[in-house]
XYZ file of N, CA, C and O in Angstrom:
684
model
N -60.917 -43.908 44.718
C -62.488 -44.459 44.742
C -63.348 -43.241 44.120
O -62.959 -42.066 44.367
N -64.464 -43.662 43.938
C -65.228 -42.611 43.151
C -66.081 -42.129 43.858
O -66.501 -42.190 45.198
N -66.340 -40.540 44.053
C -66.681 -39.851 44.869
C -68.045 -39.560 44.492
O -68.357 -39.462 43.284
N -69.289 -39.641 44.803
C -70.483 -40.025 44.628
C -71.420 -38.653 45.014
O -72.432 -37.978 44.874
N -71.319 -37.968 46.435
C -71.477 -36.687 46.995
C -70.578 -35.435 46.961
O -69.391 -35.811 47.223
N -70.948 -34.447 46.531
C -70.416 -33.306 46.412
C -70.612 -32.510 47.528
O -72.212 -31.978 47.723
N -69.931 -31.051 48.046
C -70.670 -30.668 48.492
C -70.105 -29.130 48.084
O -69.381 -28.865 47.169
N -71.005 -28.045 48.666
C -70.606 -26.739 48.481
C -69.060 -26.825 48.254
O -68.376 -26.393 49.101
N -68.445 -25.973 47.377
C -67.546 -25.056 47.060
C -66.364 -26.535 45.963
O -65.166 -26.238 46.187
N -66.864 -28.174 46.031
C -66.165 -28.850 45.395
C -66.243 -28.541 43.778
O -66.654 -28.277 43.096
N -64.579 -28.561 43.900
C -64.742 -28.283 42.313
C -65.029 -29.773 41.228
O -64.145 -30.913 41.747
N -65.616 -29.649 40.480
C -65.790 -30.792 39.065
C -66.270 -30.460 38.126
O -65.572 -29.417 37.900
N -66.053 -31.693 37.417
C -65.905 -31.768 35.967
C -67.335 -31.928 35.470
O -67.237 -33.176 35.905
N -67.671 -31.152 34.329
C -69.138 -31.812 33.574
C -68.831 -31.730 32.178
O -68.774 -30.510 31.560
N -68.792 -32.562 32.107
C -68.613 -32.862 30.311
C -69.753 -32.490 29.863
O -70.644 -33.086 30.079
N -69.576 -32.154 28.785
C -68.939 -31.455 27.918
C -68.166 -29.791 28.441
O -67.799 -29.024 27.713
N -69.052 -29.476 29.368
C -68.661 -28.236 29.538
C -67.108 -27.541 30.166
O -66.731 -26.170 30.774
N -66.865 -28.346 30.762
C -65.369 -28.315 31.534
C -65.688 -28.188 33.500
O -66.375 -29.038 34.281
N -64.456 -27.563 33.504
C -64.809 -27.339 35.452
C -65.703 -26.478 35.662
O -65.932 -25.228 34.937
N -66.451 -26.512 36.988
C -67.032 -25.888 37.629
C -67.443 -25.909 38.599
O -66.220 -27.024 39.185
N -67.701 -25.537 40.019
C -67.782 -25.247 41.044
C -69.462 -25.820 41.727
O -69.964 -24.839 41.214
N -69.294 -26.320 42.672
C -70.541 -26.891 43.349
C -71.018 -25.824 43.984
O -70.227 -25.445 45.067
N -72.099 -24.950 43.792
C -72.629 -23.296 44.527
C -73.612 -23.936 45.791
O -73.589 -23.115 46.616
N -74.616 -24.951 45.384
C -75.380 -24.918 46.400
C -76.198 -26.656 45.719
O -76.069 -27.196 44.287
N -76.838 -26.842 46.620
C -77.957 -28.018 46.411
C -78.911 -27.421 46.528
O -79.528 -26.912 47.401
N -79.993 -27.537 45.492
C -81.248 -27.508 45.537
C -82.383 -27.951 45.026
O -82.185 -29.003 44.044
N -83.385 -27.517 45.613
C -84.920 -28.501 44.697
C -85.663 -27.648 43.648
O -85.733 -26.981 43.622
N -85.759 -28.443 42.919
C -86.300 -27.894 41.462
C -87.701 -28.944 41.165
O -86.952 -30.550 41.508
N -88.231 -28.140 40.897
C -90.103 -29.156 40.619
C -89.413 -30.183 39.354
O -89.166 -29.363 38.309
N -89.595 -31.415 39.008
C -89.663 -32.430 38.160
C -91.171 -33.054 38.513
O -91.082 -34.687 39.179
N -91.874 -32.981 37.005
C -93.393 -34.217 37.217
C -93.980 -34.107 38.314
O -94.189 -34.924 39.006
N -93.913 -32.971 39.131
C -95.115 -32.696 39.934
C -94.344 -33.233 41.436
O -94.717 -33.092 42.436
N -92.880 -33.199 41.395
C -92.054 -33.583 42.389
C -91.097 -32.775 42.626
O -90.307 -32.856 41.526
N -90.734 -32.530 43.642
C -89.126 -31.779 44.100
C -88.221 -32.723 44.128
O -88.057 -33.537 44.819
N -87.039 -32.656 43.100
C -85.891 -33.428 43.191
C -84.789 -32.466 43.457
O -84.343 -31.346 43.160
N -83.964 -32.754 43.792
C -82.609 -32.795 44.508
C -81.571 -32.557 43.508
O -81.306 -33.155 42.960
N -80.920 -31.398 43.372
C -79.824 -30.912 42.175
C -78.595 -30.101 42.976
O -78.744 -29.298 43.597
N -77.424 -30.081 42.311
C -76.137 -29.831 42.616
C -76.188 -28.992 41.532
O -76.482 -28.677 40.537
N -76.271 -27.704 42.282
C -75.956 -26.400 41.223
C -74.773 -25.893 41.329
O -73.847 -25.730 42.130
N -74.142 -26.391 39.596
C -72.795 -26.188 38.989
C -72.947 -24.736 38.873
O -73.305 -24.540 37.712
N -71.712 -24.003 38.712
C -71.263 -22.579 38.492
C -70.278 -22.683 38.212
O -69.175 -23.405 38.171
N -70.108 -22.349 36.553
C -68.854 -22.237 35.573
C -67.850 -20.624 35.746
O -68.486 -20.014 35.471
N -66.978 -20.996 36.011
C -66.080 -19.350 36.279
C -65.613 -18.987 34.910
O -65.840 -19.567 34.147
N -65.533 -17.596 35.164
C -65.087 -16.778 34.226
C -66.750 -16.883 33.038
O -66.439 -15.972 31.724
N -67.963 -16.989 33.712
C -69.096 -17.337 32.563
C -70.302 -17.213 33.669
O -70.446 -16.859 34.690
N -71.209 -17.134 32.560
C -72.762 -16.894 33.792
C -73.302 -18.186 33.644
O -74.644 -18.423 34.443
N -72.734 -19.240 32.990
C -73.130 -20.647 32.536
C -73.614 -20.920 34.004
O -72.565 -21.263 35.191
N -74.373 -21.713 34.172
C -74.479 -23.173 35.566
C -75.430 -24.129 34.984
O -76.213 -24.330 33.860
N -75.340 -25.419 35.436
C -75.807 -26.566 35.235
C -76.464 -27.428 36.449
O -76.335 -26.588 37.644
N -77.658 -27.641 36.073
C -78.076 -28.436 37.610
C -78.178 -29.887 36.991
O -78.401 -30.517 36.477
N -77.581 -30.927 38.371
C -77.341 -32.324 37.995
C -78.056 -32.951 38.976
O -77.916 -32.790 40.227
N -78.408 -33.601 38.812
C -79.288 -34.796 39.795
C -78.103 -35.278 40.909
O -77.130 -36.057 40.582
N -78.505 -34.734 41.919
C -78.138 -35.629 43.395
C -77.781 -36.855 42.978
O -76.949 -37.682 43.879
N -79.233 -37.630 43.064
C -79.354 -38.768 42.858
C -78.592 -39.832 42.291
O -78.276 -41.015 42.388
N -77.986 -39.195 40.883
C -76.933 -39.503 39.927
C -76.109 -38.429 38.742
O -76.306 -38.789 37.727
N -75.470 -38.117 39.810
C -73.958 -37.282 39.219
C -73.562 -37.598 37.703
O -73.366 -37.551 36.650
N -73.143 -39.355 38.154
C -72.431 -39.851 37.297
C -73.140 -40.113 35.598
O -72.743 -40.209 34.990
N -74.520 -40.351 35.967
C -75.056 -40.344 34.611
C -74.578 -38.936 33.516
O -75.134 -38.956 32.635
N -74.881 -38.253 34.258
C -74.599 -36.977 33.485
C -72.927 -36.526 33.305
O -72.604 -35.514 32.745
N -72.532 -37.320 33.955
C -71.044 -36.904 33.670
C -69.967 -36.741 34.554
O -69.040 -36.225 34.246
N -70.751 -36.059 35.863
C -70.174 -35.640 36.654
C -69.292 -36.224 37.942
O -69.408 -36.887 38.281
N -67.907 -35.420 37.583
C -66.698 -36.464 38.713
C -65.767 -35.452 39.485
O -66.393 -33.956 38.823
N -65.733 -35.723 40.162
C -64.541 -34.746 41.308
C -63.327 -34.143 40.047
O -62.632 -34.941 39.658
N -63.142 -33.149 39.902
C -61.700 -32.620 39.268
C -60.258 -32.930 39.909
O -60.243 -33.870 41.315
N -59.313 -33.276 39.095
C -58.402 -33.366 39.823
C -57.618 -32.839 41.214
O -57.944 -31.702 40.907
N -56.820 -33.384 41.720
C -56.115 -33.070 43.283
C -55.126 -32.735 42.933
O -54.501 -33.469 41.991
N -53.782 -31.975 43.816
C -52.873 -32.114 43.700
C -51.846 -33.626 43.961
O -50.904 -34.122 43.614
N -52.428 -34.547 44.610
C -52.283 -36.072 44.479
C -52.434 -36.614 43.162
O -51.597 -37.564 42.683
N -53.190 -36.386 42.079
C -53.334 -36.810 41.057
C -51.993 -36.158 39.819
O -51.840 -36.721 38.865
N -51.337 -35.377 40.025
C -50.478 -34.898 39.388
C -49.344 -35.331 39.142
O -48.830 -35.700 38.049
N -48.730 -36.206 39.625
C -47.450 -37.223 39.202
C -47.997 -38.203 38.664
O -47.124 -38.136 37.697
N -48.927 -38.863 39.001
C -49.774 -39.843 37.836
C -50.065 -39.169 36.553
O -49.498 -39.317 35.180
N -50.475 -37.812 36.249
C -50.819 -37.237 35.198
C -49.413 -36.697 34.599
O -49.777 -36.787 33.575
N -48.935 -36.015 35.257
C -47.496 -35.743 34.580
C -46.549 -37.139 33.996
O -46.117 -36.857 32.689
N -46.653 -38.088 34.548
C -46.044 -39.325 34.189
C -46.958 -39.806 33.192
O -46.516 -39.997 31.683
N -48.300 -39.808 32.741
C -49.072 -39.745 31.520
C -48.362 -39.223 30.370
O -48.286 -39.583 29.056
N -48.023 -37.801 30.910
C -48.192 -37.061 30.024
C -46.646 -37.133 28.751
O -46.137 -36.734 28.059
N -45.903 -37.313 30.042
C -44.614 -37.964 29.710
C -44.306 -39.090 28.565
O -43.681 -39.363 27.728
N -44.546 -40.390 29.159
C -44.128 -41.473 28.668
C -45.567 -42.299 27.858
O -44.726 -43.628 27.619
N -46.711 -42.082 28.028
C -47.992 -42.668 27.561
C -47.494 -43.457 26.054
O -46.986 -42.318 25.364
N -48.245 -44.510 25.760
C -48.360 -44.686 24.350
C -49.732 -44.907 24.062
O -50.444 -45.653 25.184
N -50.189 -44.186 22.442
C -51.720 -44.728 22.439
C -51.837 -45.384 20.831
O -50.901 -44.877 20.154
N -52.051 -46.580 20.662
C -51.950 -47.305 19.492
C -53.096 -46.608 18.331
O -54.195 -47.134 18.643
N -53.079 -45.281 17.801
C -54.044 -44.985 17.202
C -53.991 -45.447 15.352
O -53.160 -45.296 14.924
N -55.423 -45.306 15.154
C -55.158 -46.074 13.901
C -54.370 -44.870 13.178
O -54.873 -43.829 13.112
N -54.311 -45.662 12.082
C -53.847 -44.917 10.995
C -54.989 -44.322 9.742
O -54.262 -43.095 9.558
N -55.875 -45.199 9.797
C -56.827 -44.432 8.935
C -57.329 -43.587 9.453
O -57.436 -43.399 10.550
N -57.509 -42.055 8.741
C -57.925 -41.624 9.606
C -59.541 -41.195 10.217
O -59.731 -41.267 10.832
N -60.580 -42.054 9.703
C -61.778 -41.688 10.073
C -61.815 -42.745 11.156
O -62.558 -42.634 11.820
N -61.215 -43.622 11.048
C -60.866 -44.665 12.521
C -60.076 -44.081 13.245
O -60.670 -43.908 14.922
N -59.361 -43.721 13.097
C -58.721 -42.272 14.379
C -59.693 -41.098 15.015
O -59.411 -41.133 16.224
N -59.812 -40.460 14.051
C -61.138 -39.668 13.951
C -62.054 -40.063 15.206
O -62.498 -39.415 16.526
N -62.832 -41.039 15.174
C -63.843 -41.585 15.762
C -62.807 -42.029 17.251
O -63.884 -40.974 18.506
N -61.649 -42.366 17.532
C -61.099 -42.687 18.395
C -60.664 -41.315 19.127
O -61.168 -41.292 20.454
N -60.222 -41.131 18.734
C -59.670 -39.349 19.373
C -60.715 -38.465 19.646
O -60.801 -37.991 20.655
N -62.423 -38.810 19.120
C -63.222 -38.048 19.457
C -63.978 -38.703 21.152
O -64.562 -38.001 21.775
N -63.719 -39.671 20.551
C -64.434 -40.869 21.866
C -63.585 -40.117 23.244
O -64.175 -39.985 24.397
N -62.302 -39.958 22.813
C -61.533 -39.496 24.286
C -61.882 -38.093 24.537
O -62.047 -37.502 26.122
N -61.357 -37.667 23.594
C -62.057 -35.546 24.164
C -63.491 -35.604 24.419
O -63.694 -34.912 25.212
N -64.584 -36.230 23.900
C -65.617 -36.382 24.854
C -65.832 -37.153 26.156
O -66.517 -36.872 26.593
N -64.946 -37.743 26.190
C -65.116 -38.969 27.601
C -64.670 -37.558 29.075
O -65.114 -37.609 29.829
N -63.677 -36.779 28.828
C -63.274 -35.640 29.378
C -61.979 -36.679 30.578
O -62.042 -35.740 31.077
N -61.845 -37.681 30.282
C -61.146 -38.449 31.210
C -59.680 -37.962 30.967
O -59.308 -37.777 30.469
N -59.212 -37.556 32.455
C -57.822 -36.725 31.938
C -56.722 -37.655 32.086
O -56.124 -37.066 31.292
N -56.664 -38.834 32.281
C -55.645 -39.576 31.896
C -55.554 -40.176 30.544
O -54.265 -40.353 30.035
N -56.809 -40.279 30.649
C -56.998 -40.435 28.911
C -56.628 -39.034 28.071
O -56.069 -39.615 26.645
N -57.145 -38.163 28.237
C -56.499 -37.396 27.738
C -55.114 -36.526 27.555
O -54.199 -36.565 26.530
N -54.768 -37.326 28.808
C -52.795 -37.511 28.864
C -52.323 -38.237 27.892
O -51.534 -37.422 27.274
N -53.047 -39.624 27.596
C -52.318 -40.725 27.298
C -52.402 -40.103 25.312
O -51.414 -40.187 24.990
N -53.490 -39.284 25.262
C -53.677 -38.841 23.896
C -52.748 -37.783 23.524
O -52.183 -37.868 22.365
N -51.948 -36.908 24.565
C -51.803 -35.391 24.136
C -50.619 -36.118 23.920
O -49.766 -35.635 23.156
N -50.087 -37.139 24.929
C -48.811 -37.632 24.688
C -48.264 -38.117 23.348
O -47.070 -37.978 22.827
N -49.174 -39.097 22.705
C -49.349 -39.611 21.361
C -49.327 -38.759 20.311
O -48.247 -38.651 19.587
N -50.018 -37.597 20.267
C -49.887 -36.654 19.313
C -48.845 -35.610 19.626
O -48.708 -34.873 18.295
N -48.459 -35.946 20.705
C -47.364 -34.472 20.686
C -46.229 -35.242 20.093
O -45.450 -34.845 19.120
N -46.380 -36.650 20.153
C -45.072 -37.605 19.626
C -45.306 -37.437 18.064
O -44.090 -37.319 17.374
N -45.945 -37.525 17.695
C -46.738 -37.349 16.040
C -45.878 -36.218 15.447
O -45.360 -35.689 14.329
N -46.709 -35.230 16.480
C -46.225 -33.785 16.183
C -44.511 -33.300 15.926
O -44.196 -32.505 14.992
N -44.096 -33.775 16.824
C -42.195 -33.835 17.213
C -42.033 -34.672 15.835
O -41.014 -34.080 14.906
N -42.949 -35.642 15.749
C -41.470 -36.453 14.646
C -41.876 -36.412 13.302
O -41.043 -36.228 12.137
N -43.460 -35.941 12.665
C -43.749 -35.130 11.168
C -44.929 -34.288 11.112
O -45.171 -34.186 10.373
N -44.968 -33.885 11.928
C -45.952 -32.975 12.343
C -47.249 -33.609 12.238
O -47.371 -34.637 11.924
N -48.648 -32.791 12.313
C -49.804 -33.227 12.720
C -50.635 -32.475 11.457
O -50.757 -31.363 11.532
N -51.626 -33.637 10.621
C -52.653 -32.811 9.137
C -53.397 -31.735 10.867
O -53.806 -32.327 11.891
N -54.224 -31.033 9.930
C -55.035 -29.937 10.270
C -55.798 -30.633 11.526
O -56.020 -30.173 13.017
N -56.618 -31.703 11.168
C -57.740 -31.865 12.466
C -57.226 -32.735 13.718
O -57.189 -32.761 14.860
N -56.028 -33.546 13.175
C -55.258 -34.104 14.640
C -54.573 -33.155 15.657
O -54.717 -33.406 16.442
N -54.248 -31.952 14.555
C -53.507 -30.820 15.612
C -54.566 -29.945 16.250
O -54.351 -29.951 17.205
N -55.712 -29.877 15.511
C -56.980 -29.465 16.374
C -57.126 -29.907 17.591
O -57.463 -30.057 19.074
N -57.339 -31.356 17.219
C -57.473 -33.001 18.474
C -56.791 -32.611 19.476
O -56.749 -32.472 20.761
N -54.922 -32.288 19.293
C -53.980 -31.804 20.128
C -54.338 -30.442 20.750
O -54.076 -30.916 21.963
N -54.522 -30.124 20.798
C -54.502 -28.749 21.056
C -56.320 -28.670 21.998
O -56.203 -27.758 22.824
N -57.130 -29.280 21.364
C -58.348 -29.509 22.340
C -58.290 -30.041 23.643
O -58.297 -29.567 24.743
N -57.021 -31.537 23.520
C -57.073 -32.224 24.378
C -55.991 -31.573 25.702
O -56.429 -31.215 26.851
N -55.023 -30.637 24.875
C -54.038 -29.950 25.778
C -54.893 -28.511 26.887
O -54.997 -28.441 27.747
N -56.483 -27.788 25.895
C -56.981 -27.126 26.780
C -57.493 -27.823 27.947
O -57.842 -26.877 28.997
N -58.515 -28.876 27.301
C -59.048 -29.652 28.604
C -58.403 -30.140 29.786
O -58.465 -29.633 30.638
N -56.806 -30.305 29.586
C -56.431 -30.544 30.260
C -55.549 -29.444 31.666
O -55.576 -29.487 32.823
N -55.367 -28.474 30.440
C -54.823 -26.831 31.380
C -55.978 -26.546 32.254
O -55.882 -26.256 33.414
N -57.080 -26.675 31.729
C -58.697 -26.552 32.420
C -58.491 -26.782 33.600
O -59.193 -26.451 34.579
N -58.164 -28.231 33.634
C -58.744 -29.286 34.833
C -57.799 -29.055 35.613
O -58.102 -28.794 36.997
N -55.889 -28.434 35.552
C -54.819 -28.059 36.256
C -55.201 -27.038 36.621
O -54.507 -26.497 37.978
N -55.546 -25.577 36.133
C -55.795 -24.704 36.718
C -56.557 -24.470 37.912
O -57.423 -25.039 38.133
N -55.994 -23.650 38.282
C -56.445 -23.649 40.072
C -55.589 -24.452 40.780
O -55.770 -23.488 42.229
N -54.783 -25.078 40.780
C -54.208 -25.785 41.509
C -52.953 -25.166 41.489
O -52.144 -25.106 40.763
N -52.117 -24.703 43.077
C -51.390 -24.439 43.481
C -49.668 -25.486 43.371
O -48.601 -24.367 43.928
N -49.884 -26.772 43.239
C -49.035 -27.381 43.657
C -48.119 -27.388 43.120
O -47.864 -27.020 41.713
N -46.739 -28.173 43.202
C -45.692 -27.956 42.443
C -45.644 -29.012 40.898
O -45.227 -29.044 39.999
N -46.468 -29.956 41.392
C -47.084 -30.787 40.038
C -47.566 -30.512 39.543
O -47.315 -30.116 38.229
N -48.647 -29.502 40.021
C -49.720 -28.543 38.793
C -48.615 -27.850 37.942
O -48.984 -27.569 36.544
N -47.736 -27.230 38.564
C -47.284 -26.394 37.866
C -46.123 -26.858 36.718
O -46.149 -26.696 35.611
N -45.722 -27.981 37.469
C -44.887 -29.058 36.016
C -45.754 -29.350 34.961
O -45.230 -29.442 34.089
N -47.392 -29.595 34.941
C -47.617 -30.349 34.591
C -48.661 -29.147 33.536
O -48.104 -29.230 32.082
N -48.659 -28.019 33.752
C -48.576 -26.921 33.365
C -47.441 -26.343 32.113
O -47.846 -25.776 31.100
N -46.321 -26.343 32.714
C -45.360 -26.068 32.171
C -45.175 -26.838 30.490
O -44.864 -26.680 29.671
N -45.446 -28.432 30.975
C -45.289 -29.542 29.953
C -46.434 -29.011 29.124
O -45.817 -28.500 27.680
N -47.593 -28.782 29.623
C -49.037 -28.562 28.472
C -48.386 -27.032 27.532
O -48.375 -27.012 26.199
N -48.064 -25.870 27.914
C -47.302 -24.782 27.158
C -46.377 -25.091 26.347
O -46.360 -25.232 25.570
N -45.294 -26.135 26.921
C -44.052 -26.571 26.215
C -44.635 -27.319 24.719
O -44.222 -26.884 23.076
N -45.620 -28.230 25.263
C -46.201 -29.108 24.155
C -46.902 -28.014 22.723
O -46.854 -28.675 21.987
N -47.890 -27.080 23.112
C -48.697 -26.436 22.482
C -48.004 -25.522 21.874
O -48.020 -25.500 20.317
N -46.506 -25.226 21.975
C -45.485 -24.463 21.276
C -44.335 -25.356 20.770
O -43.840 -24.841 19.734
N -44.571 -26.677 20.562
C -43.550 -27.543 19.977
C -43.523 -27.349 18.206
O -44.770 -27.378 17.990
N -42.329 -27.428 17.602
C -42.594 -27.422 15.975
C -42.074 -29.183 15.643
O -41.394 -29.395 16.522
N -42.451 -29.849 14.676
C -42.072 -30.348 13.909
C -40.642 -30.927 13.548
O -40.481 -29.371 13.518
N -39.949 -31.491 14.214
C -38.216 -31.646 13.718
C -38.208 -31.531 12.471
O -38.700 -31.731 11.710
N -37.272 -30.687 12.108
C -36.765 -30.234 10.471
C -36.346 -31.523 10.246
O -35.418 -32.500 10.347
N -36.704 -32.461 9.107
C -36.235 -33.276 8.370
C -35.140 -32.981 7.633
O -34.443 -32.306 6.958
N -33.865 -34.120 8.252
C -32.401 -33.764 7.592
C -32.558 -34.388 5.762
O -33.265 -34.778 5.425
N -32.040 -33.174 5.226
C -31.573 -33.311 4.314
C -30.528 -34.639 4.066
O -29.552 -34.368 4.517
N -30.578 -35.089 3.025
C -29.827 -36.456 2.483
C -28.888 -35.713 1.357
O -28.992 -35.125 0.576
């Protein structure tokens, strides 16, 4: 179910900034009227964002993954398939859409497919960059969760990051 109200202390995702924490709800003047905003602070930076309480979904803000989401995320990372276009421009558009969306399950599916490509034949530079960006976004989302499922996801992501293409057997 889609969460529309956030409380101080909630972990949220605000694409393209990543994981943040709702620190407060504050009033800010807009066109002469006070409007309520979530103040979202981003760990390890001095960055903050203000997201309208009335419409956080328009800004793309959503609740961060929880421990309950880890089994499904891990399954997507291990077994998913994505029919990416072979033609570079079309593939680049599709991959960029997924990365920009910040949807962790779409990122997991993309990561699984690019990982498969990387192991089978290696990735061209731009696909490798997209692969690493997807891994980083997923790592960021899972960081801070301490359950076994989150640790399994983190281990799989570290393994995928360090994998190299299989050597092609000489005939």
